[in-house]
Amino acid sequence: MTTDVKTQIHQLIHEIRLHDYNYHVLDAPTIGDSQYDQLLRQLIVLETNFPEYLEPNSPTQRVGAKPELGFEEVTHRVPMLSLGNVFDADEFQQFVARVEDRLNTVDTTVLTAEPKLDGLALSIRYEYGELVMAATRGDGQTGENVTQNVRTIRSIPLTLKDESFPNVLEVRGEVVMKKLEFAAMNKRLQDLSEKTFVNPRNAAAGSLRQLDPKIVATRPLSFYAYGLGEISEPLGNTHSDVMDVLKAFGIPVNPGLVKATPDQIGRVYRELLAKRDQLPYEIDGMVVKVDDLDTQEILGFVARAPRFATAWKFPAQEASTRLIAIDFQVGRTGAVTPVARLEPIFLGGVTVSSATLHNFDEVARLDVRVGDQVMVRRAGDVIPQIVRVMTEHRDRHRDPIQLPTECPVCLSPIERADGEAIIRCSGGLICQAQRLEHLKHFVSRRAMDIDGVGERLLEILIGIDWVKNPADLYRLSAEALEGLDRMGKKSAQNVVQAIHSSKDTSFARFLYALGIRDVGEATARNLAQTYNDINQLMDAPLEELMEVEDVGPVVASHIRSFFEVERNREVIADLIALGVGWSLSKPYSGPNCADLSGQTWVLTGTLTTMTRDEASDKLRSLGAKVAGSVSAKTTVLVAGPGAGGKLDKAEAMGVEIIDEVGLMELLGCR
Ligand code: IVH
């Protein structure tokens, strides 16, 4: 049994050393922080229970790893320590109990809570107010002299502001890169085809340990102080006072420090966690410290960490796991997206088993292959993403992911337009995957607005092949629907009624409902305003389409390709034959109808016989533009009861004003 423990300790030490090297020397961790902490904890537990196997060089006996070659070594006169961790309220309570036991107090200790910045620790030494040296933590005793690099960080003063500084002042804090600056920098590096960074912390670490200070100067680094190293005289009696003094010297200090009693800390933690995603920099927890410096001294240190402080960690946002497979999902417009299937892993409070890969450029950029160990990140509510592939851990040959040649759902050929990252299924309406998405869009509120036909029903109807395209919806009968799973007589009638009511629509809604790629509501409206007739639109040449507002060459070509597909024309003809129609082509194109082209109409106040949207659609179908406010361009204002400012303005400007009765007369031209 005991030999097992010995081997276990040995293996853990070996494993942790490897992770230390990856993290500290290569800046390329292969596991997440919490996974690392767990390994370390396992080792601590074993070593505490079996002290006879404690090895002098165990990672628990020192902090961090050896400095990378290239920078001069610096010995820290006051060692740079690490922090103990707690992960929940119980563990935090135990920390408080240990403090109170030692101090013989209960609930009276003033604590401070501040964000635990996720960057890298830095010690900056000022002598007589001048910055003379800056060093990384290294192993806590010996770090790297990065003075030249640190001098390039704009927020760090080279000379202190206040005259009352002590002769020797070592400031300790964290170098970070803000999230937005990180994203912008990575974009710049990507544009230059240079190596990008996985996360802001690695970017900060990688940048600070750049050998060329000129490059460092281009990296957007920030620094926030959270403590002191060697000092020639005290700066205050409490940690919070010391932070204020540092601020007065012109040194940026860790923002968000609050004072609290032990029983208030839980609330502070939850508040900070809730704010996490909105903060400009990444934080991985909250650091709690005893505020009074004399009390800190009484409490002292255990091993390499102070007894007076602890880090209450947040749930991890990154962890490594294995890629089991890559699936391909087909969307409404036929876009085929690769999705990574992962060995399930607990991350940021939920179990994650898949991650988005966006497109094939991303697959190629990551060089991800099935079986790889991958680093997964989940921030806030965002869909999990693969941020890095541990290619160096690929233990045997693995084949690169191949672009699929046929649609995984309908087996139609896959197309890739020149210069586009997205690949698409060419199956259009025959592809079952697109069918569901297509129909979901068709029935949606802002399209044909068929209330009562939801995703579940569509799935059933598609599954039994009753609905292959939008026109099939209008062929459904209540009797047939009644036989379906969980569909009563009443609901079947309601569904058919809802489908029936949708027939009276507007041209713009109809065009939008067709789901032509890149034709959103606004474009559909512009097209409807320009073309009086669907046949004109279906035959419109590219150059003509491009004259429509908002329609450029790409959208125009999507419209053309859509109408060039015979099947699509058939479905449209079918829909119209089944009674789908809009005011313009039927009631509003008669010889008695007014021609409002070139006119601008504005609607205000309440309408009783129709909604404002309906009125706008009808006016547009007669050629008018419908604007939101009265201006010199306004031709007519339609004012209903309750009209206010717009009416006053129109009167003042001498704009023609009509009421709803007048409007109905005009629209009643059928
Ligand atoms: S105090 C003697 N305060 O966390 C204790 N550390 O896990 C010194 N860190 O090496 C640390 N934010 O790099 C302290 N507000 C904060 C911090 C903070 C980030 C880092 C620091 C330290 C590590 C320990």
XYZ file of C-alpha atoms and ligand atoms in Angstrom:
694
model
C 0.000 0.000 0.000
C 2.643 2.494 1.072
C 4.769 1.850 -1.998
C 1.728 2.939 -3.980
C 1.686 6.239 -2.135
C 5.362 6.744 -2.855
C 4.851 6.122 -6.556
C 1.825 8.355 -6.546
C 3.814 11.207 -4.961
C 6.564 10.681 -7.477
C 4.198 10.810 -10.411
C 2.459 13.906 -9.116
C 5.773 15.700 -8.645
C 6.798 14.769 -12.145
C 3.527 15.938 -13.599
C 3.468 19.233 -11.681
C 7.053 19.996 -12.705
C 6.114 19.580 -16.305
C 3.172 21.956 -15.890
C 5.393 24.465 -14.075
C 7.790 24.438 -16.971
C 4.997 24.818 -19.523
C 3.494 27.676 -17.604
C 6.489 29.630 -16.351
C 9.137 28.989 -18.943
C 7.180 28.379 -22.116
C 4.183 30.594 -21.298
C 2.126 27.787 -22.795
C 0.143 25.975 -20.102
C -1.483 22.717 -21.106
C -3.966 22.521 -18.246
C -6.184 25.081 -16.560
C -5.370 26.746 -13.257
C -7.931 24.813 -11.276
C -6.705 21.519 -12.702
C -3.189 22.520 -11.670
C -4.368 23.521 -8.197
C -6.053 20.175 -7.827
C -2.839 18.304 -8.599
C -0.946 20.453 -6.148
C -3.562 19.883 -3.476
C -3.420 16.135 -3.991
C 0.330 16.299 -3.498
C 0.045 18.454 -0.371
C -2.474 16.023 1.151
C -0.242 13.028 0.441
C 2.895 14.756 1.734
C 1.122 15.891 4.905
C -0.141 12.381 5.601
C 3.106 10.667 4.657
C 5.855 13.136 5.631
C 8.460 10.361 5.265
C 8.066 10.653 1.490
C 8.417 14.419 1.339
C 11.108 15.248 -1.219
C 13.233 18.367 -0.674
C 12.738 19.388 -4.282
C 9.009 18.795 -4.372
C 7.083 21.607 -6.094
C 5.352 22.225 -2.770
C 8.689 23.341 -1.360
C 9.126 26.270 -3.697
C 7.043 28.569 -5.795
C 7.212 28.786 -9.580
C 10.023 27.611 -11.829
C 13.487 28.648 -12.909
C 13.755 31.926 -14.786
C 14.146 31.688 -18.519
C 17.629 32.233 -19.877
C 18.232 35.650 -21.353
C 17.490 37.958 -18.456
C 19.888 38.635 -15.634
C 18.869 37.062 -12.323
C 17.757 39.222 -9.431
C 17.548 38.083 -5.822
C 14.484 39.396 -4.058
C 15.501 40.860 -0.685
C 12.008 40.192 0.526
C 10.756 37.001 -1.115
C 7.754 37.207 -3.432
C 5.206 34.923 -1.910
C 2.279 33.020 -3.129
C -1.237 32.869 -1.715
C -3.273 30.071 -0.228
C -6.527 29.332 -2.040
C -10.101 28.752 -0.971
C -12.819 27.654 -3.356
C -16.078 28.058 -1.460
C -17.732 29.687 1.543
C -16.878 26.743 3.833
C -13.215 26.896 2.991
C -13.267 30.654 3.442
C -14.860 30.180 6.862
C -12.026 27.843 7.775
C -9.528 30.511 6.760
C -11.318 33.032 8.995
C -11.436 30.511 11.856
C -7.686 29.946 11.602
C -7.062 33.701 11.715
C -9.437 34.224 14.631
C -8.011 31.264 16.546
C -4.551 32.731 16.356
C -5.741 36.195 17.300
C -8.266 35.088 19.892
C -10.953 37.249 18.311
C -14.376 36.586 16.842
C -15.751 38.501 13.849
C -13.945 41.740 14.631
C -11.030 41.486 12.239
C -11.164 44.117 9.529
C -10.438 42.497 6.201
C -9.895 43.907 2.738
C -11.160 42.317 -0.441
C -9.782 43.135 -3.862
C -9.823 41.577 -7.317
C -7.208 38.924 -7.944
C -5.775 40.163 -11.205
C -4.878 37.445 -13.671
C -1.515 38.525 -14.962
C 1.989 38.111 -13.669
C 3.596 39.378 -10.491
C 6.137 42.169 -10.696
C 8.350 43.875 -8.137
C 9.384 47.445 -8.860
C 12.135 49.039 -6.792
C 12.388 52.780 -6.279
C 15.418 54.359 -4.599
C 15.145 58.007 -3.644
C 12.009 58.191 -5.750
C 13.620 56.868 -8.936
C 12.762 53.574 -10.570
C 15.973 51.527 -10.391
C 14.872 47.974 -10.926
C 11.962 45.787 -11.883
C 11.888 42.018 -11.582
C 9.510 39.156 -12.224
C 8.713 36.755 -9.427
C 10.638 33.820 -10.868
C 10.725 31.186 -8.140
C 9.947 33.727 -5.422
C 13.578 34.080 -4.326
C 15.164 34.862 -7.664
C 13.433 36.545 -10.569
C 14.382 38.092 -13.885
C 15.572 41.623 -14.315
C 13.035 43.134 -16.680
C 13.749 46.797 -15.842
C 14.190 47.878 -19.456
C 10.882 46.342 -20.409
C 9.003 47.710 -17.423
C 10.219 51.207 -18.181
C 8.157 51.016 -21.369
C 4.888 50.580 -19.438
C 3.369 54.022 -19.550
C 1.326 53.773 -16.359
C 4.366 53.045 -14.206
C 6.060 56.271 -13.020
C 9.808 56.433 -13.513
C 9.970 59.048 -10.761
C 7.594 59.181 -7.820
C 5.290 62.167 -7.474
C 5.059 62.849 -3.775
C 8.186 63.975 -1.925
C 7.398 61.937 1.180
C 8.502 58.617 -0.304
C 10.891 56.400 1.672
C 14.448 55.999 0.396
C 13.817 52.414 -0.549
C 10.402 51.402 -1.798
C 9.629 48.093 -3.442
C 6.158 47.970 -4.911
C 4.584 44.627 -5.733
C 1.756 44.229 -8.147
C 0.409 42.550 -11.231
C 1.156 43.215 -14.883
C -1.946 42.602 -16.988
C -3.235 43.240 -20.458
C -6.765 44.602 -20.677
C -9.241 42.446 -22.588
C -9.952 44.950 -25.368
C -6.288 45.781 -25.852
C -5.482 42.091 -25.919
C -8.038 41.501 -28.666
C -6.770 44.474 -30.683
C -3.147 43.385 -30.282
C -3.911 39.821 -31.333
C -5.694 41.199 -34.387
C -2.609 43.258 -35.260
C -0.342 40.244 -34.801
C -2.654 38.135 -36.915
C -2.676 40.740 -39.709
C 1.124 40.633 -39.641
C 0.980 36.812 -39.746
C 2.731 36.683 -36.395
C 2.055 34.338 -33.512
C -0.984 35.339 -31.470
C -1.528 34.783 -27.755
C -4.030 32.430 -26.186
C -5.258 34.743 -23.427
C -4.442 38.114 -21.871
C -2.317 36.608 -19.132
C -0.054 34.762 -21.544
C 0.081 37.884 -23.672
C 1.196 39.936 -20.652
C 3.749 37.327 -19.616
C 5.040 36.812 -23.145
C 5.293 40.555 -23.719
C 7.074 41.366 -20.473
C 9.642 38.669 -21.108
C 10.322 39.790 -24.646
C 14.048 40.316 -25.024
C 13.629 43.426 -27.151
C 12.246 46.379 -25.167
C 11.263 48.055 -28.448
C 8.734 45.308 -29.044
C 7.567 45.483 -25.442
C 6.857 49.168 -25.936
C 4.277 48.249 -28.596
C 2.491 45.893 -26.232
C -0.411 47.424 -24.265
C 0.614 46.411 -20.736
C -0.863 47.755 -17.511
C 0.302 47.466 -13.928
C -1.631 47.587 -10.638
C 0.050 47.499 -7.239
C -1.319 45.286 -4.448
C 1.484 45.214 -1.875
C 5.040 45.993 -0.822
C 8.447 44.334 -0.844
C 11.462 45.882 0.860
C 10.838 49.341 2.358
C 13.147 51.578 4.370
C 10.303 52.899 6.507
C 6.642 52.044 6.996
C 4.040 53.801 4.848
C 1.010 53.311 7.091
C -0.688 51.097 9.634
C -3.043 49.234 7.355
C -2.931 47.644 3.929
C -5.677 49.969 2.696
C -3.773 53.062 3.929
C -0.617 51.844 2.221
C -2.515 51.519 -1.055
C -3.712 55.119 -0.698
C -0.141 56.294 -0.084
C 1.094 54.438 -3.175
C -1.655 56.106 -5.160
C -0.435 59.476 -3.922
C 3.049 58.572 -5.185
C 1.529 58.175 -8.649
C 1.532 54.391 -8.692
C -1.560 52.687 -10.130
C -3.073 50.519 -7.413
C -5.399 47.570 -7.687
C -8.828 49.157 -8.112
C -11.891 47.926 -6.282
C -10.470 47.442 -2.798
C -13.192 47.279 -0.142
C -13.021 46.859 3.620
C -15.335 44.308 5.199
C -15.831 42.113 8.234
C -15.548 38.342 7.757
C -19.317 37.847 7.589
C -19.649 40.429 4.790
C -17.030 38.850 2.554
C -19.399 36.299 0.989
C -21.567 39.090 -0.381
C -18.548 41.003 -1.687
C -17.392 37.824 -3.425
C -20.735 37.308 -5.155
C -20.851 40.935 -6.265
C -17.370 40.757 -7.725
C -18.143 37.476 -9.483
C -21.247 39.063 -11.026
C -19.132 41.964 -12.318
C -16.366 39.747 -13.617
C -17.255 39.872 -17.303
C -17.724 43.639 -17.329
C -14.308 44.416 -15.864
C -11.718 45.650 -18.358
C -9.168 43.019 -17.265
C -9.404 39.362 -16.393
C -9.593 38.362 -12.776
C -9.513 34.835 -11.431
C -10.718 35.416 -7.905
C -10.788 37.765 -4.955
C -7.878 38.299 -2.565
C -8.811 38.733 1.080
C -6.246 40.240 3.453
C -6.193 41.243 7.109
C -6.068 45.029 6.857
C -4.011 45.851 9.956
C -0.291 45.469 9.283
C 0.713 44.690 12.900
C -1.880 41.931 12.947
C -0.486 40.672 9.624
C 2.908 40.420 11.305
C 1.489 38.511 14.280
C -0.148 36.046 11.946
C 3.037 35.580 9.926
C 3.598 32.976 7.254
C 3.234 29.288 6.686
C 5.535 27.699 4.131
C 5.461 30.128 1.215
C 2.174 31.877 1.850
C 0.983 34.442 4.365
C -1.498 33.350 7.036
C -3.110 36.795 6.844
C -4.316 36.517 3.260
C -5.983 34.076 0.946
C -7.303 33.939 -2.586
C -10.960 32.994 -2.963
C -10.838 31.625 -6.472
C -13.543 31.974 -9.117
C -14.716 28.995 -11.142
C -12.148 28.332 -13.852
C -12.830 29.634 -17.354
C -10.267 27.483 -19.066
C -9.467 23.805 -18.872
C -7.994 21.177 -21.105
C -9.817 18.180 -22.465
C -9.763 15.815 -25.430
C -11.382 16.370 -28.789
C -13.459 13.281 -29.548
C -14.870 14.225 -32.924
C -15.755 17.039 -35.256
C -19.362 17.217 -36.371
C -20.757 19.362 -39.138
C -23.914 21.346 -38.625
C -25.964 22.763 -41.457
C -27.767 26.049 -40.929
C -30.752 27.667 -42.619
C -28.697 29.203 -45.396
C -26.759 25.998 -45.851
C -23.641 27.197 -44.023
C -21.804 24.147 -42.747
C -20.128 24.826 -39.397
C -17.654 22.532 -37.723
C -18.484 21.770 -34.097
C -15.996 20.178 -31.732
C -17.270 17.292 -29.610
C -15.306 17.153 -26.392
C -14.751 14.779 -23.544
C -17.112 16.410 -21.016
C -15.419 18.785 -18.627
C -16.690 20.938 -15.771
C -15.976 24.541 -16.648
C -17.211 27.844 -15.212
C -20.010 26.065 -13.352
C -21.373 23.861 -16.158
C -20.414 20.686 -17.975
C -19.092 21.465 -21.415
C -19.133 18.793 -24.111
C -18.957 20.774 -27.321
C -17.343 23.939 -28.600
C -17.757 26.066 -31.676
C -15.073 26.159 -34.316
C -16.695 28.951 -36.401
C -15.431 27.896 -39.831
C -12.739 26.026 -41.662
C -10.206 28.819 -41.507
C -10.415 28.458 -37.756
C -9.895 24.697 -37.992
C -6.819 25.294 -40.123
C -5.511 28.085 -37.894
C -5.784 25.909 -34.787
C -4.537 22.847 -36.673
C -6.921 20.814 -34.556
C -7.216 17.066 -35.066
C -9.401 14.355 -33.583
C -7.769 12.934 -30.436
C -5.917 16.158 -29.623
C -5.730 17.627 -26.153
C -7.319 21.088 -26.435
C -7.652 24.101 -24.143
C -11.287 25.123 -23.858
C -12.457 28.483 -22.646
C -15.875 29.597 -21.522
C -16.291 33.200 -20.411
C -19.635 34.379 -19.042
C -22.494 33.070 -21.099
C -20.447 32.823 -24.226
C -20.404 29.556 -26.169
C -17.289 27.538 -25.286
C -14.371 27.955 -27.637
C -11.191 26.085 -28.337
C -8.402 28.547 -27.693
C -5.421 26.333 -28.274
C -4.437 22.886 -29.355
C -1.612 21.192 -27.526
C 0.056 20.075 -30.727
C 3.239 19.421 -28.752
C 1.326 16.749 -26.846
C 0.128 14.957 -29.952
C 1.545 11.549 -29.141
C 1.074 9.921 -32.524
C 0.180 10.749 -36.066
C -3.268 12.211 -36.457
C -4.876 13.154 -39.735
C -5.789 16.770 -40.388
C -9.507 17.481 -40.576
C -10.734 17.248 -44.137
C -13.219 19.647 -45.602
C -16.364 17.623 -46.211
C -17.276 17.256 -49.885
C -20.923 16.508 -49.304
C -23.579 17.773 -46.938
C -23.793 15.522 -43.876
C -27.591 15.745 -43.998
C -28.705 15.590 -47.645
C -25.479 14.498 -49.349
C -25.638 17.380 -51.842
C -22.243 18.742 -52.893
C -20.577 21.285 -50.617
C -19.637 24.629 -52.174
C -17.018 27.113 -51.117
C -17.193 30.560 -52.658
C -13.888 32.195 -53.543
C -12.320 33.997 -50.637
C -15.070 32.960 -48.239
C -14.321 31.072 -45.057
C -17.797 29.606 -44.967
C -18.696 26.452 -46.840
C -22.263 25.676 -47.824
C -24.517 22.815 -48.722
C -25.941 23.320 -52.205
C -29.099 21.336 -51.367
C -31.307 24.378 -50.794
C -34.860 23.365 -50.067
C -34.224 19.656 -50.492
C -31.847 19.535 -47.515
C -33.727 18.443 -44.434
C -31.475 20.456 -42.121
C -32.081 23.595 -44.087
C -35.721 22.721 -44.388
C -36.330 23.024 -40.664
C -34.325 26.238 -40.365
C -35.871 27.579 -43.527
C -39.399 26.840 -42.355
C -38.702 28.156 -38.853
C -37.687 31.403 -40.484
C -40.662 31.353 -42.861
C -43.221 31.056 -40.038
C -41.402 33.434 -37.659
C -43.148 36.490 -36.295
C -41.440 39.063 -38.493
C -41.810 36.895 -41.595
C -45.151 35.165 -42.299
C -46.069 35.320 -38.624
C -47.732 31.908 -38.391
C -48.478 31.656 -34.742
C -49.044 28.103 -33.606
C -46.579 26.418 -35.932
C -43.563 25.995 -33.701
C -40.293 24.165 -34.048
C -41.633 20.938 -32.555
C -44.547 20.717 -35.003
C -42.287 21.581 -37.925
C -39.919 18.808 -36.895
C -42.784 16.327 -36.911
C -44.169 17.547 -40.234
C -40.746 17.422 -41.854
C -40.013 14.033 -40.302
C -43.090 12.455 -41.901
C -42.426 14.305 -45.152
C -45.710 16.187 -45.120
C -43.926 19.484 -45.353
C -40.984 19.729 -47.713
C -41.268 23.403 -48.507
C -43.255 26.436 -47.301
C -46.082 25.882 -49.787
C -46.851 22.464 -48.256
C -47.925 24.267 -45.077
C -50.890 25.747 -46.914
C -51.976 22.290 -48.051
C -52.380 20.928 -44.524
C -55.883 20.103 -43.377
C -57.202 20.047 -39.816
C -58.362 16.450 -40.277
C -54.892 15.264 -41.222
C -53.205 17.175 -38.403
C -55.619 15.754 -35.873
C -54.114 12.321 -36.232
C -50.688 13.549 -35.135
C -49.102 12.951 -31.789
C -50.652 15.066 -29.015
C -52.726 17.091 -31.475
C -56.384 17.485 -30.527
C -59.203 18.603 -32.754
C -59.171 22.148 -31.411
C -55.423 22.635 -31.761
C -55.444 21.182 -35.257
C -58.105 23.719 -36.230
C -56.139 26.523 -34.633
C -53.008 25.591 -36.547
C -54.828 25.535 -39.865
C -56.554 28.808 -39.024
C -53.219 30.441 -38.199
C -51.730 29.230 -41.454
C -54.768 30.500 -43.322
C -54.600 33.954 -41.711
C -50.984 34.376 -42.724
C -51.944 34.385 -46.403
C -52.758 38.070 -46.305
C -49.304 39.520 -45.907
C -47.122 42.282 -47.321
C -44.688 42.002 -50.190
C -41.795 42.932 -47.900
C -42.675 40.267 -45.355
C -43.046 37.702 -48.095
C -39.638 38.523 -49.531
C -38.076 38.398 -46.100
C -39.787 35.055 -45.397
C -38.185 33.470 -48.483
C -34.900 33.403 -46.563
C -32.711 34.638 -49.401
C -29.170 34.904 -48.116
C -28.393 38.403 -46.756
C -31.896 39.681 -47.429
C -32.970 40.888 -44.013
C -36.049 42.893 -43.192
C -34.660 46.241 -44.309
C -33.415 44.916 -47.641
C -36.706 43.110 -48.192
C -38.542 46.375 -47.575
C -36.328 48.255 -50.011
C -36.865 45.608 -52.654
C -40.620 45.662 -52.068
C -40.610 49.407 -52.426
C -38.708 49.275 -55.691
C -40.521 46.386 -57.361
C -44.272 46.383 -57.711
C -44.389 42.827 -58.761
C -42.660 39.603 -57.800
C -42.191 38.642 -61.447
C -40.313 41.861 -62.123
C -38.080 41.135 -59.169
C -37.500 37.514 -60.144
C -36.306 38.582 -63.573
C -34.396 41.689 -62.498
C -30.832 41.726 -63.810
C -27.905 42.138 -61.442
C -27.175 45.766 -62.380
C -30.754 46.767 -61.751
C -30.827 45.043 -58.354
C -27.712 46.925 -57.360
C -29.591 50.201 -57.763
C -31.849 49.268 -54.861
C -30.899 50.888 -51.573
C -28.599 48.696 -49.445
C -28.089 46.170 -52.220
C -24.478 45.724 -53.269
C -22.983 43.231 -55.707
C -22.896 40.395 -53.157
C -26.505 40.703 -52.032
C -27.596 41.216 -55.640
C -25.899 37.999 -56.650
C -27.540 36.112 -53.773
C -30.929 37.376 -54.960
C -30.158 36.366 -58.527
C -28.947 32.890 -57.564
C -32.043 32.366 -55.467
C -34.426 33.156 -58.292
C -32.385 31.223 -60.809
C -33.166 27.994 -58.963
C -36.220 26.603 -60.707
C -37.447 24.873 -57.549
C -37.608 28.208 -55.739
C -39.715 29.741 -58.513
C -42.033 26.752 -58.345
C -42.502 27.153 -54.598
C -43.258 30.857 -55.019
C -45.807 30.147 -57.737
C -47.324 27.470 -55.537
C -47.589 29.835 -52.576
C -49.355 32.434 -54.662
C -51.667 29.822 -56.184
C -52.540 28.659 -52.682
C -53.693 32.168 -51.824
C -50.671 33.857 -50.313
C -50.801 37.455 -51.399
C -50.155 40.994 -50.451
C -52.093 44.183 -50.819
C -50.088 45.624 -53.662
C -50.339 43.015 -56.366
C -54.044 42.488 -55.762
C -56.021 45.355 -54.261
C -53.554 48.164 -54.663
C -52.506 47.994 -58.234
C -55.880 48.737 -59.784
C -56.436 51.676 -62.120
C -58.138 53.648 -59.338
C -55.174 53.516 -56.995
C -53.200 56.621 -56.321
C -49.586 56.656 -57.341
C -47.637 57.894 -54.356
C -44.174 57.401 -55.790
C -41.782 60.150 -54.884
C -43.885 61.103 -51.860
C -42.878 60.867 -48.232
C -45.562 60.036 -45.678
C -45.452 60.185 -41.906
C -47.848 58.444 -39.504
C -48.631 59.715 -35.999
C -51.233 59.139 -33.284
C -53.487 56.084 -33.005
C -55.052 54.224 -35.900
C -58.121 52.083 -35.208
C -58.772 50.015 -38.314
C -55.216 48.867 -38.925
C -51.846 48.898 -37.238
C -49.260 51.468 -38.162
C -47.135 48.715 -39.688
C -50.000 47.694 -41.924
C -50.678 51.282 -42.934
C -46.984 51.777 -43.714
C -46.881 48.604 -45.790
C -49.891 49.747 -47.785
C -48.528 53.237 -48.347
C -45.239 51.775 -49.470
C -47.054 49.476 -51.841
C -48.493 52.583 -53.507
C -44.986 53.889 -53.958
C -44.618 56.190 -50.946
C -41.693 56.363 -48.595
C -42.740 56.204 -44.948
C -40.562 58.295 -42.660
C -40.403 58.537 -38.878
C -40.377 62.306 -38.511
C -41.810 65.399 -40.155
C -39.365 67.387 -42.280
C -39.289 69.618 -45.334
C -39.534 66.430 -47.412
C -42.826 65.312 -45.863
C -45.708 65.207 -48.358
C -48.564 64.112 -46.098
C -48.972 63.525 -42.379
C -51.593 60.987 -41.281
C -52.676 62.077 -37.803
C -54.803 59.900 -35.537
C -56.092 60.757 -32.049
C -53.344 61.551 -29.565
C -51.065 63.119 -32.180
C -48.653 65.615 -30.633
C -45.386 67.184 -31.725
C -45.442 65.831 -35.249
C -48.853 67.315 -35.853
C -47.774 70.731 -34.527
C -44.717 70.667 -36.693
C -46.632 69.640 -39.803
C -49.128 72.436 -39.209
C -46.359 74.964 -38.746
C -44.684 73.807 -41.934
C -47.882 73.773 -43.953
C -47.682 70.036 -44.648
C -50.906 68.393 -45.847
C -52.615 66.583 -42.958
C -55.227 63.832 -43.267
C -56.922 61.620 -40.687
C -57.591 57.896 -40.688
C -60.823 58.289 -42.685
C -58.873 60.092 -45.380
C -56.258 57.394 -45.349
C -58.858 54.639 -45.696
C -60.415 56.386 -48.660
C -57.068 56.493 -50.329
C -56.295 52.876 -49.518
C -59.758 51.687 -50.417
C -58.947 51.957 -54.082
C -59.637 48.314 -54.750
S -1.218 39.613 -2.615
C 1.926 38.006 0.152
N -3.116 40.689 -4.083
O -1.760 36.238 -7.143
C 0.844 37.902 -0.831
N -1.780 39.006 -5.044
O -1.673 33.474 -6.237
C 1.158 38.532 -2.102
N -2.316 38.526 -7.389
O 1.689 36.061 -6.857
C 0.056 38.511 -3.057
N -3.940 40.001 -7.589
O 0.765 37.697 -8.539
C -2.129 39.794 -4.026
N -4.796 41.738 -5.280
C -3.817 40.866 -5.224
C -3.472 40.074 -6.329
C -2.443 39.139 -6.192
C -3.221 39.072 -8.212
C -1.397 37.444 -7.760
C 0.021 37.686 -7.367
C 0.411 36.498 -6.545
C -0.604 35.499 -6.922
C -0.801 34.485 -5.819
